[in-house]
One Martini backbone bead per residue (centre of mass of N, CA, C, O) as a GRO file, in nm:
protein
  497
    1MET     BB    1  -2.735   0.170  -4.542
    2GLU     BB    2  -2.729   0.329  -4.260
    3ALA     BB    3  -2.621   0.582  -4.092
    4ALA     BB    4  -2.426   0.641  -3.848
    5ALA     BB    5  -2.404   0.759  -3.561
    6PRO     BB    6  -2.248   0.985  -3.404
    7ALA     BB    7  -1.959   1.000  -3.236
    8LEU     BB    8  -1.934   1.121  -2.901
    9SER     BB    9  -1.755   0.978  -2.709
   10GLN     BB   10  -1.426   0.981  -2.554
   11ILE     BB   11  -1.527   0.760  -2.343
   12GLY     BB   12  -1.541   0.449  -2.158
   13LEU     BB   13  -1.749   0.264  -1.902
   14ALA     BB   14  -1.720  -0.053  -1.733
   15GLY     BB   15  -1.863  -0.072  -1.434
   16LEU     BB   16  -2.122   0.029  -1.182
   17ALA     BB   17  -2.012   0.063  -0.931
   18VAL     BB   18  -1.913   0.295  -0.725
   19MET     BB   19  -1.642   0.354  -0.865
   20GLY     BB   20  -1.749   0.372  -1.156
   21GLN     BB   21  -1.954   0.595  -1.120
   22ASN     BB   22  -1.759   0.811  -1.004
   23LEU     BB   23  -1.562   0.818  -1.243
   24ALA     BB   24  -1.767   0.894  -1.460
   25LEU     BB   25  -1.855   1.165  -1.328
   26ASN     BB   26  -1.579   1.292  -1.332
   27VAL     BB   27  -1.542   1.297  -1.639
   28ALA     BB   28  -1.799   1.459  -1.706
   29GLU     BB   29  -1.736   1.710  -1.525
   30LYS     BB   30  -1.468   1.773  -1.709
   31GLY     BB   31  -1.607   1.757  -2.018
   32PHE     BB   32  -1.630   1.442  -2.091
   33PRO     BB   33  -1.779   1.244  -2.287
   34ILE     BB   34  -1.963   0.948  -2.163
   35SER     BB   35  -1.981   0.600  -2.170
   36VAL     BB   36  -2.202   0.345  -2.030
   37PHE     BB   37  -2.173   0.009  -1.870
   38ASN     BB   38  -2.385  -0.277  -1.763
   39ARG     BB   39  -2.511  -0.581  -1.705
   40THR     BB   40  -2.686  -0.426  -1.509
   41ALA     BB   41  -2.918  -0.201  -1.600
   42SER     BB   42  -2.985  -0.042  -1.335
   43LYS     BB   43  -2.701   0.093  -1.315
   44VAL     BB   44  -2.733   0.273  -1.559
   45ASP     BB   45  -2.977   0.436  -1.460
   46GLU     BB   46  -2.848   0.537  -1.200
   47THR     BB   47  -2.616   0.699  -1.341
   48ILE     BB   48  -2.796   0.885  -1.508
   49ASP     BB   49  -2.935   1.016  -1.267
   50ARG     BB   50  -2.686   1.134  -1.136
   51ALA     BB   51  -2.601   1.312  -1.377
   52ARG     BB   52  -2.851   1.486  -1.362
   53GLN     BB   53  -2.834   1.582  -1.062
   54GLU     BB   54  -2.516   1.685  -1.109
   55GLY     BB   55  -2.567   1.864  -1.393
   56ASN     BB   56  -2.607   1.743  -1.670
   57LEU     BB   57  -2.408   1.532  -1.757
   58PRO     BB   58  -2.202   1.383  -2.020
   59LEU     BB   59  -2.393   1.096  -1.996
   60PHE     BB   60  -2.412   0.762  -2.149
   61GLY     BB   61  -2.628   0.492  -2.188
   62TYR     BB   62  -2.580   0.131  -2.224
   63PHE     BB   63  -2.704  -0.225  -2.300
   64THR     BB   64  -2.469  -0.299  -2.506
   65PRO     BB   65  -2.162  -0.358  -2.613
   66LYS     BB   66  -2.200  -0.249  -2.899
   67ASP     BB   67  -2.325   0.029  -2.842
   68PHE     BB   68  -2.103   0.124  -2.659
   69ILE     BB   69  -1.862   0.113  -2.858
   70LEU     BB   70  -2.009   0.277  -3.102
   71SER     BB   71  -2.016   0.556  -2.914
   72LEU     BB   72  -1.713   0.595  -2.988
   73GLN     BB   73  -1.436   0.749  -3.041
   74ARG     BB   74  -1.166   0.745  -3.249
   75PRO     BB   75  -0.976   0.601  -3.068
   76ARG     BB   76  -1.076   0.377  -2.846
   77SER     BB   77  -1.168   0.402  -2.486
   78ILE     BB   78  -1.180   0.164  -2.211
   79ILE     BB   79  -1.306   0.126  -1.889
   80ILE     BB   80  -1.252  -0.123  -1.636
   81LEU     BB   81  -1.478  -0.189  -1.334
   82VAL     BB   82  -1.410  -0.487  -1.206
   83LYS     BB   83  -1.351  -0.766  -1.081
   84ALA     BB   84  -1.097  -0.942  -1.039
   85GLY     BB   85  -1.023  -1.156  -1.295
   86ALA     BB   86  -1.263  -1.315  -1.467
   87PRO     BB   87  -1.446  -1.060  -1.519
   88VAL     BB   88  -1.242  -0.927  -1.706
   89ASP     BB   89  -1.237  -1.141  -1.927
   90GLN     BB   90  -1.540  -1.128  -1.988
   91THR     BB   91  -1.547  -0.830  -2.074
   92ILE     BB   92  -1.345  -0.850  -2.305
   93THR     BB   93  -1.503  -1.062  -2.467
   94ALA     BB   94  -1.755  -0.873  -2.507
   95MET     BB   95  -1.595  -0.620  -2.646
   96SER     BB   96  -1.370  -0.691  -2.870
   97PRO     BB   97  -1.545  -0.754  -3.133
   98PHE     BB   98  -1.607  -0.417  -3.156
   99MET     BB   99  -1.311  -0.367  -3.197
  100ASP     BB  100  -1.028  -0.190  -3.310
  101ILE     BB  101  -0.751  -0.111  -3.427
  102GLY     BB  102  -0.613   0.092  -3.160
  103ASP     BB  103  -0.767   0.020  -2.931
  104THR     BB  104  -0.858   0.057  -2.572
  105ILE     BB  105  -0.776  -0.109  -2.262
  106ILE     BB  106  -0.878  -0.032  -1.915
  107ASP     BB  107  -0.770  -0.151  -1.602
  108GLY     BB  108  -0.896  -0.040  -1.268
  109GLY     BB  109  -0.811  -0.271  -1.098
  110ASN     BB  110  -0.685  -0.507  -0.849
  111GLU     BB  111  -0.445  -0.651  -1.020
  112TRP     BB  112  -0.255  -0.894  -1.108
  113TYR     BB  113   0.018  -0.832  -1.303
  114GLN     BB  114   0.018  -1.102  -1.477
  115ASN     BB  115  -0.262  -1.068  -1.596
  116THR     BB  116  -0.194  -0.815  -1.753
  117GLU     BB  117   0.031  -0.939  -1.929
  118ARG     BB  118  -0.152  -1.141  -2.067
  119ARG     BB  119  -0.355  -0.928  -2.184
  120ILE     BB  120  -0.156  -0.776  -2.358
  121ASP     BB  121  -0.095  -1.009  -2.551
  122GLN     BB  122  -0.386  -1.056  -2.643
  123ALA     BB  123  -0.436  -0.771  -2.753
  124ASN     BB  124  -0.203  -0.758  -2.955
  125SER     BB  125  -0.315  -0.994  -3.137
  126LYS     BB  126  -0.568  -0.775  -3.207
  127GLY     BB  127  -0.454  -0.467  -3.203
  128LEU     BB  128  -0.462  -0.392  -2.905
  129LEU     BB  129  -0.462  -0.186  -2.630
  130TYR     BB  130  -0.302  -0.167  -2.289
  131LEU     BB  131  -0.410  -0.101  -1.943
  132GLY     BB  132  -0.287  -0.101  -1.609
  133MET     BB  133  -0.478   0.073  -1.348
  134GLY     BB  134  -0.423   0.229  -1.075
  135VAL     BB  135  -0.672   0.308  -0.811
  136SER     BB  136  -0.677   0.572  -0.570
  137GLY     BB  137  -0.931   0.678  -0.297
  138GLY     BB  138  -1.176   0.560  -0.341
  139GLU     BB  139  -1.484   0.693  -0.388
  140ASP     BB  140  -1.396   0.987  -0.349
  141GLY     BB  141  -1.159   0.988  -0.544
  142ALA     BB  142  -1.313   0.905  -0.798
  143ARG     BB  143  -1.495   1.169  -0.796
  144HIS     BB  144  -1.249   1.409  -0.715
  145GLY     BB  145  -0.954   1.259  -0.722
  146PRO     BB  146  -0.727   1.043  -0.802
  147SER     BB  147  -0.478   0.805  -0.805
  148LEU     BB  148  -0.282   0.723  -1.099
  149MET     BB  149  -0.145   0.388  -1.235
  150PRO     BB  150  -0.032   0.356  -1.544
  151GLY     BB  151   0.029   0.052  -1.739
  152GLY     BB  152   0.200  -0.026  -2.059
  153SER     BB  153   0.084   0.143  -2.314
  154TYR     BB  154   0.188   0.446  -2.428
  155GLN     BB  155  -0.021   0.500  -2.646
  156ALA     BB  156  -0.265   0.463  -2.464
  157TYR     BB  157  -0.192   0.693  -2.276
  158SER     BB  158  -0.191   0.927  -2.488
  159ASN     BB  159  -0.498   0.897  -2.559
  160VAL     BB  160  -0.579   0.971  -2.225
  161GLU     BB  161  -0.412   1.192  -2.078
  162ARG     BB  162  -0.603   1.437  -2.072
  163ILE     BB  163  -0.814   1.301  -1.891
  164LEU     BB  164  -0.641   1.199  -1.652
  165LYS     BB  165  -0.529   1.483  -1.569
  166LYS     BB  166  -0.819   1.595  -1.491
  167ILE     BB  167  -0.925   1.355  -1.285
  168ALA     BB  168  -0.704   1.390  -1.111
  169ALA     BB  169  -0.538   1.477  -0.866
  170GLN     BB  170  -0.430   1.796  -0.736
  171VAL     BB  171  -0.108   1.937  -0.710
  172ASP     BB  172   0.150   2.159  -0.696
  173ASP     BB  173   0.304   1.942  -0.921
  174GLY     BB  174   0.034   1.826  -1.028
  175PRO     BB  175  -0.097   1.552  -1.143
  176CYS     BB  176  -0.192   1.217  -1.013
  177VAL     BB  177  -0.017   1.123  -1.286
  178THR     BB  178   0.157   0.854  -1.463
  179PHE     BB  179   0.372   0.687  -1.652
  180VAL     BB  180   0.505   0.409  -1.521
  181GLY     BB  181   0.508   0.160  -1.743
  182GLU     BB  182   0.538  -0.143  -1.836
  183GLY     BB  183   0.317  -0.367  -1.829
  184GLY     BB  184   0.236  -0.440  -1.478
  185SER     BB  185   0.334  -0.178  -1.319
  186GLY     BB  186   0.075  -0.040  -1.221
  187ASN     BB  187  -0.024  -0.276  -1.041
  188PHE     BB  188   0.231  -0.306  -0.871
  189VAL     BB  189   0.228  -0.023  -0.747
  190LYS     BB  190  -0.050  -0.053  -0.613
  191MET     BB  191   0.025  -0.290  -0.435
  192VAL     BB  192   0.246  -0.140  -0.272
  193HIS     BB  193   0.071   0.082  -0.174
  194ASN     BB  194  -0.105  -0.117  -0.003
  195GLY     BB  195   0.124  -0.216   0.176
  196ILE     BB  196   0.187   0.060   0.300
  197GLU     BB  197  -0.096   0.095   0.413
  198TYR     BB  198  -0.083  -0.132   0.614
  199GLY     BB  199   0.151  -0.017   0.778
  200ASP     BB  200   0.024   0.253   0.856
  201MET     BB  201  -0.226   0.140   1.007
  202GLN     BB  202  -0.072  -0.022   1.215
  203LEU     BB  203   0.093   0.211   1.343
  204ILE     BB  204  -0.153   0.377   1.433
  205SER     BB  205  -0.275   0.154   1.618
  206GLU     BB  206  -0.032   0.149   1.810
  207ALA     BB  207  -0.040   0.439   1.905
  208TYR     BB  208  -0.320   0.411   2.025
  209ASP     BB  209  -0.264   0.181   2.226
  210VAL     BB  210  -0.052   0.332   2.396
  211LEU     BB  211  -0.218   0.585   2.469
  212LYS     BB  212  -0.456   0.433   2.599
  213HIS     BB  213  -0.302   0.213   2.796
  214VAL     BB  214  -0.058   0.387   2.906
  215GLY     BB  215  -0.188   0.691   2.903
  216GLY     BB  216  -0.511   0.698   2.942
  217LEU     BB  217  -0.669   0.794   2.695
  218SER     BB  218  -0.917   0.949   2.548
  219ASN     BB  219  -1.099   1.001   2.270
  220ASP     BB  220  -1.089   1.305   2.292
  221GLU     BB  221  -0.781   1.328   2.315
  222LEU     BB  222  -0.714   1.173   2.056
  223ALA     BB  223  -0.846   1.366   1.857
  224LYS     BB  224  -0.663   1.608   1.926
  225ILE     BB  225  -0.390   1.477   1.863
  226PHE     BB  226  -0.445   1.403   1.563
  227GLU     BB  227  -0.499   1.694   1.479
  228GLU     BB  228  -0.219   1.795   1.552
  229TRP     BB  229  -0.056   1.595   1.376
  230ASN     BB  230  -0.197   1.708   1.107
  231ARG     BB  231   0.012   1.973   1.156
  232SER     BB  232   0.251   1.796   1.096
  233GLU     BB  233   0.468   1.560   0.964
  234LEU     BB  234   0.192   1.365   0.968
  235GLU     BB  235   0.038   1.476   0.745
  236SER     BB  236  -0.269   1.297   0.661
  237PHE     BB  237  -0.528   1.105   0.581
  238LEU     BB  238  -0.511   0.889   0.815
  239ILE     BB  239  -0.493   1.095   1.047
  240GLU     BB  240  -0.752   1.250   0.986
  241ILE     BB  241  -0.957   1.008   1.009
  242THR     BB  242  -0.879   0.930   1.297
  243ALA     BB  243  -0.981   1.182   1.437
  244ASP     BB  244  -1.278   1.139   1.350
  245ILE     BB  245  -1.338   0.859   1.477
  246PHE     BB  246  -1.320   0.957   1.788
  247LYS     BB  247  -1.598   1.145   1.759
  248VAL     BB  248  -1.794   0.912   1.719
  249LYS     BB  249  -2.091   0.824   1.819
  250ASP     BB  250  -2.303   0.593   1.961
  251GLU     BB  251  -2.630   0.509   1.857
  252PHE     BB  252  -2.675   0.250   2.078
  253GLY     BB  253  -2.503   0.422   2.300
  254GLU     BB  254  -2.250   0.477   2.477
  255GLY     BB  255  -2.017   0.662   2.354
  256GLU     BB  256  -1.797   0.538   2.121
  257LEU     BB  257  -1.781   0.351   1.836
  258VAL     BB  258  -1.487   0.234   1.835
  259ASP     BB  259  -1.542   0.046   2.099
  260LYS     BB  260  -1.761  -0.151   1.926
  261ILE     BB  261  -1.554  -0.269   1.740
  262LEU     BB  262  -1.450  -0.538   1.594
  263ASP     BB  263  -1.119  -0.708   1.620
  264LYS     BB  264  -1.144  -0.771   1.285
  265THR     BB  265  -0.965  -0.804   0.994
  266GLY     BB  266  -0.978  -0.726   0.676
  267MET     BB  267  -0.907  -0.846   0.325
  268LYS     BB  268  -0.794  -0.855  -0.036
  269GLY     BB  269  -0.449  -0.925  -0.099
  270THR     BB  270  -0.227  -0.704  -0.154
  271GLY     BB  271  -0.055  -0.746   0.100
  272LYS     BB  272   0.025  -1.037   0.046
  273TRP     BB  273   0.162  -0.990  -0.226
  274THR     BB  274   0.382  -0.804  -0.123
  275VAL     BB  275   0.521  -1.013   0.063
  276GLN     BB  276   0.573  -1.224  -0.154
  277GLN     BB  277   0.748  -1.043  -0.338
  278ALA     BB  278   0.967  -0.981  -0.136
  279ALA     BB  279   1.059  -1.275  -0.110
  280GLU     BB  280   1.122  -1.328  -0.411
  281LEU     BB  281   1.334  -1.060  -0.406
  282SER     BB  282   1.489  -1.028  -0.135
  283VAL     BB  283   1.309  -0.820   0.039
  284ALA     BB  284   1.286  -0.632   0.312
  285ALA     BB  285   0.938  -0.620   0.485
  286PRO     BB  286   0.859  -0.615   0.806
  287THR     BB  287   0.626  -0.409   0.843
  288ILE     BB  288   0.430  -0.530   0.637
  289ALA     BB  289   0.434  -0.817   0.756
  290ALA     BB  290   0.330  -0.741   1.039
  291SER     BB  291   0.054  -0.634   0.942
  292LEU     BB  292  -0.041  -0.904   0.831
  293ASP     BB  293  -0.015  -1.075   1.087
  294CYS     BB  294  -0.220  -0.902   1.249
  295ARG     BB  295  -0.463  -0.974   1.075
  296TYR     BB  296  -0.455  -1.273   1.134
  297LEU     BB  297  -0.474  -1.253   1.447
  298SER     BB  298  -0.743  -1.093   1.455
  299GLY     BB  299  -0.911  -1.343   1.342
  300LEU     BB  300  -0.855  -1.492   1.640
  301LYS     BB  301  -1.066  -1.412   1.860
  302GLU     BB  302  -1.139  -1.670   2.020
  303GLU     BB  303  -0.850  -1.757   2.085
  304ARG     BB  304  -0.774  -1.497   2.239
  305GLU     BB  305  -0.981  -1.529   2.464
  306LEU     BB  306  -0.871  -1.798   2.567
  307ALA     BB  307  -0.580  -1.706   2.619
  308ALA     BB  308  -0.640  -1.497   2.829
  309GLY     BB  309  -0.754  -1.700   3.033
  310ALA     BB  310  -0.525  -1.911   3.051
  311LEU     BB  311  -0.299  -1.701   3.139
  312ARG     BB  312  -0.435  -1.601   3.389
  313GLU     BB  313  -0.437  -1.881   3.530
  314ALA     BB  314  -0.111  -1.897   3.504
  315GLY     BB  315  -0.043  -1.579   3.618
  316MET     BB  316  -0.121  -1.358   3.437
  317ASN     BB  317  -0.064  -1.008   3.445
  318ASP     BB  318  -0.152  -0.681   3.409
  319ASP     BB  319   0.109  -0.432   3.376
  320VAL     BB  320   0.002  -0.159   3.283
  321ASN     BB  321  -0.058  -0.014   3.553
  322ALA     BB  322   0.228  -0.004   3.656
  323VAL     BB  323   0.328   0.181   3.428
  324ARG     BB  324   0.119   0.421   3.436
  325THR     BB  325   0.172   0.580   3.700
  326GLY     BB  326   0.464   0.721   3.585
  327ILE     BB  327   0.330   0.902   3.359
  328ASP     BB  328   0.416   1.134   3.105
  329LYS     BB  329   0.197   1.237   2.886
  330LYS     BB  330   0.333   1.452   2.711
  331ARG     BB  331   0.582   1.280   2.643
  332LEU     BB  332   0.441   1.038   2.523
  333ILE     BB  333   0.307   1.181   2.285
  334ASP     BB  334   0.575   1.277   2.157
  335ASP     BB  335   0.708   1.001   2.128
  336VAL     BB  336   0.491   0.870   1.947
  337ARG     BB  337   0.519   1.061   1.714
  338GLN     BB  338   0.818   0.987   1.651
  339ALA     BB  339   0.781   0.679   1.620
  340LEU     BB  340   0.582   0.692   1.386
  341TYR     BB  341   0.761   0.836   1.183
  342ALA     BB  342   1.006   0.643   1.179
  343SER     BB  343   0.845   0.388   1.103
  344LYS     BB  344   0.732   0.500   0.836
  345VAL     BB  345   0.993   0.534   0.682
  346CYS     BB  346   1.056   0.230   0.677
  347SER     BB  347   0.805   0.139   0.520
  348TYR     BB  348   0.860   0.307   0.263
  349ALA     BB  349   1.140   0.195   0.208
  350GLN     BB  350   1.045  -0.093   0.151
  351GLY     BB  351   0.860  -0.028  -0.087
  352MET     BB  352   1.072   0.110  -0.269
  353ASN     BB  353   1.269  -0.137  -0.283
  354LEU     BB  354   1.066  -0.321  -0.421
  355LEU     BB  355   1.027  -0.153  -0.675
  356ARG     BB  356   1.322  -0.155  -0.763
  357ALA     BB  357   1.364  -0.461  -0.790
  358LYS     BB  358   1.141  -0.504  -1.004
  359SER     BB  359   1.246  -0.303  -1.212
  360VAL     BB  360   1.505  -0.457  -1.266
  361GLU     BB  361   1.388  -0.734  -1.343
  362LYS     BB  362   1.181  -0.592  -1.579
  363GLY     BB  363   1.265  -0.308  -1.703
  364TRP     BB  364   1.077  -0.044  -1.612
  365ASN     BB  365   1.196   0.223  -1.501
  366LEU     BB  366   1.128   0.345  -1.235
  367ASN     BB  367   1.008   0.654  -1.078
  368LEU     BB  368   1.014   0.715  -0.751
  369GLY     BB  369   0.964   1.022  -0.729
  370GLU     BB  370   0.703   1.020  -0.905
  371LEU     BB  371   0.542   0.826  -0.727
  372ALA     BB  372   0.542   1.003  -0.479
  373ARG     BB  373   0.393   1.239  -0.617
  374ILE     BB  374   0.118   1.079  -0.697
  375TRP     BB  375   0.067   1.030  -0.370
  376LYS     BB  376  -0.006   1.327  -0.261
  377GLY     BB  377  -0.288   1.259  -0.402
  378GLY     BB  378  -0.607   1.081  -0.359
  379CYS     BB  379  -0.478   0.878  -0.176
  380ILE     BB  380  -0.442   0.693   0.115
  381ILE     BB  381  -0.115   0.780   0.149
  382ARG     BB  382  -0.142   1.065   0.168
  383ALA     BB  383   0.138   1.300   0.221
  384VAL     BB  384   0.371   1.533   0.287
  385PHE     BB  385   0.624   1.334   0.300
  386LEU     BB  386   0.633   1.266  -0.008
  387ASP     BB  387   0.794   1.517  -0.087
  388ARG     BB  388   1.057   1.420   0.048
  389ILE     BB  389   1.086   1.167  -0.122
  390LYS     BB  390   1.103   1.299  -0.392
  391ARG     BB  391   1.363   1.467  -0.324
  392ALA     BB  392   1.548   1.232  -0.260
  393TYR     BB  393   1.534   1.113  -0.559
  394GLN     BB  394   1.637   1.372  -0.694
  395ARG     BB  395   1.912   1.383  -0.557
  396ASN     BB  396   1.904   1.037  -0.564
  397PRO     BB  397   1.813   0.790  -0.779
  398GLY     BB  398   2.023   0.563  -0.630
  399LEU     BB  399   1.897   0.522  -0.366
  400SER     BB  400   1.910   0.264  -0.134
  401SER     BB  401   1.777   0.440   0.111
  402LEU     BB  402   1.595   0.657   0.293
  403VAL     BB  403   1.770   0.634   0.558
  404VAL     BB  404   2.036   0.771   0.391
  405ASP     BB  405   1.920   1.023   0.356
  406PRO     BB  406   2.021   1.305   0.497
  407GLU     BB  407   1.743   1.401   0.601
  408PHE     BB  408   1.632   1.133   0.717
  409ALA     BB  409   1.870   1.060   0.894
  410ARG     BB  410   1.836   1.294   1.088
  411GLU     BB  411   1.547   1.223   1.180
  412MET     BB  412   1.611   0.945   1.295
  413VAL     BB  413   1.819   1.031   1.504
  414GLN     BB  414   1.633   1.230   1.660
  415ARG     BB  415   1.402   0.986   1.716
  416GLN     BB  416   1.526   0.727   1.852
  417ALA     BB  417   1.480   0.768   2.154
  418ALA     BB  418   1.172   0.776   2.148
  419TRP     BB  419   1.130   0.508   2.004
  420ARG     BB  420   1.261   0.331   2.227
  421ARG     BB  421   1.075   0.413   2.455
  422VAL     BB  422   0.810   0.309   2.337
  423VAL     BB  423   0.889   0.014   2.292
  424GLY     BB  424   0.978  -0.044   2.582
  425LEU     BB  425   0.711   0.027   2.720
  426ALA     BB  426   0.532  -0.172   2.567
  427ILE     BB  427   0.681  -0.426   2.653
  428SER     BB  428   0.646  -0.383   2.965
  429ALA     BB  429   0.316  -0.368   2.920
  430GLY     BB  430   0.223  -0.588   2.698
  431ILE     BB  431   0.231  -0.431   2.419
  432SER     BB  432   0.186  -0.470   2.092
  433THR     BB  433   0.449  -0.350   1.835
  434PRO     BB  434   0.526  -0.482   1.547
  435GLY     BB  435   0.579  -0.240   1.360
  436MET     BB  436   0.780  -0.077   1.531
  437CYS     BB  437   0.976  -0.311   1.577
  438ALA     BB  438   1.035  -0.372   1.279
  439SER     BB  439   1.146  -0.094   1.211
  440LEU     BB  440   1.372  -0.088   1.421
  441ALA     BB  441   1.515  -0.348   1.331
  442TYR     BB  442   1.573  -0.250   1.050
  443PHE     BB  443   1.744  -0.008   1.128
  444ASP     BB  444   1.953  -0.166   1.313
  445THR     BB  445   2.050  -0.355   1.085
  446TYR     BB  446   2.122  -0.153   0.851
  447ARG     BB  447   2.339   0.028   1.034
  448ARG     BB  448   2.520  -0.226   1.052
  449ALA     BB  449   2.832  -0.332   0.956
  450ARG     BB  450   2.795  -0.573   1.176
  451LEU     BB  451   2.680  -0.905   1.195
  452PRO     BB  452   2.581  -1.235   1.320
  453ALA     BB  453   2.616  -1.395   1.038
  454ASN     BB  454   2.880  -1.547   1.091
  455LEU     BB  455   2.749  -1.770   1.264
  456VAL     BB  456   2.553  -1.880   1.054
  457GLN     BB  457   2.775  -1.964   0.853
  458ALA     BB  458   2.911  -2.164   1.042
  459GLN     BB  459   2.669  -2.350   1.079
  460ARG     BB  460   2.629  -2.422   0.778
  461ASP     BB  461   2.910  -2.549   0.751
  462TYR     BB  462   2.892  -2.764   0.969
  463PHE     BB  463   2.613  -2.920   0.862
  464GLY     BB  464   2.655  -2.851   0.513
  465ALA     BB  465   2.904  -2.742   0.363
  466HIS     BB  466   2.849  -2.421   0.253
  467THR     BB  467   3.044  -2.228   0.324
  468TYR     BB  468   3.274  -1.939   0.342
  469GLU     BB  469   3.371  -1.620   0.405
  470ARG     BB  470   3.619  -1.369   0.444
  471THR     BB  471   3.752  -1.063   0.564
  472ASP     BB  472   4.088  -1.120   0.485
  473ARG     BB  473   4.006  -1.314   0.231
  474SER     BB  474   3.969  -1.474  -0.055
  475GLY     BB  475   3.711  -1.692  -0.098
  476SER     BB  476   3.629  -2.027  -0.017
  477PHE     BB  477   3.532  -2.199   0.290
  478HIS     BB  478   3.617  -2.503   0.477
  479THR     BB  479   3.532  -2.671   0.789
  480GLU     BB  480   3.625  -2.913   1.043
  481TRP     BB  481   3.473  -2.851   1.320
  482SER     BB  482   3.458  -3.111   1.503
  483LYS     BB  483   3.756  -3.178   1.499
  484LEU     BB  484   3.863  -2.894   1.603
  485ALA     BB  485   3.681  -2.929   1.870
  486GLY     BB  486   3.746  -3.227   1.973
  487LYS     BB  487   3.496  -3.459   1.882
  488GLY     BB  488   3.480  -3.585   1.638
  489ASN     BB  489   3.230  -3.749   1.432
  490ASN     BB  490   2.995  -3.836   1.662
  491SER     BB  491   2.874  -3.575   1.782
  492VAL     BB  492   2.595  -3.552   1.650
  493ALA     BB  493   2.488  -3.825   1.728
  494ALA     BB  494   2.512  -3.786   2.029
  495PHE     BB  495   2.324  -3.545   2.037
  496HIS     BB  496   2.060  -3.700   1.944
  497HIS     BB  497   2.058  -3.889   2.205
   0.00000   0.00000   0.00000
């Protein structure tokens, strides 16, 4: 038998769509020899070409699963970047026969966390280690430094920690990667990250809507305002790219491209999963849910056009102009900035509370401050204010909500007058701001020591004998409401006729 060729590569990557290619080049550029594989051979050639063009990077292409796996140093680690679901299972099936006990599979896709937990069990039965790793930052992040959220086997993480820390985005307090926790926690955290991202994007679009339609601002003015905001407490990737978007001219006609884009939003599913999980865990996430609802409504473009016509015929007139006449632009811009910030705090608070609830349910022991830290760079929701979130959880790891952290509480109180003005103005102008309204309602509900839920409990006891508790004595109580109201027993029947 001939001697095997020396194992060269320190890590492998299978799945060479844009994200996979960019991540592989990132690894190679940081000085780690990497083997790559793709079912379609042309993608392997393409990646090798790019590695050559970008400085003869140590990247080696293979055309069969066997050659790919055998080119790796042991214990071997392979990253899979293919579409979530069945393609991941197919890739694992193709690779695992050539892997040995102690080798690691890392799934870098947006996978549903329970699929990862199933695959962890399957891998364990073969003596393989497994990580489900959230990767955020889009193709640019993958190439130059993403935020990485690996969860699963700690041993698997330690095998690749050196590489992950080098390829992740770097911020003032270290690389944007941490071992998240066991099981599917890495995927779950990435899912909630995406839910927060939905909320953020929705809130920014509402700020734009109010400034444009109530303030009458041009795209040029909007670009300048968002650039200015990006030097304030709102400094973040999403605010920065929004400023850029308003500057791009339309190549096919007059004006800016943003005004020609069809108002129908696409989505991949992680936002929906976030809202479903919030409901499963009885965690209120109204801002994230509102952003999801808005994406659904945006999809009904034809229905919305018909509705606009039908309601105009029924006498609906656009009151925006009536509101606009007396507007102090400078004050409106400042109010919207404050409303956006306060709304955003509520959205992140909902995401963090969802993570904490799941962590308790699953025993993951998530470190919320550390998660805020690894989101400071590389990812889509990266923002300076994540540093404040990190510090809030460092001050108090058991913090029940960001809203009550002393620093955030002060900021919310300072901004609430502006926040209410913006929401009130939008409502009177007939401009929907579901995200800002949801955030404000969340804040106003959470800060009240007493809610009208006492009436709901009375109603439940009246029609279903569900019982209620009292504020002044312990125990459960049930009342014969209709008798005591002096209506006798056929009151409900009478009501139905």
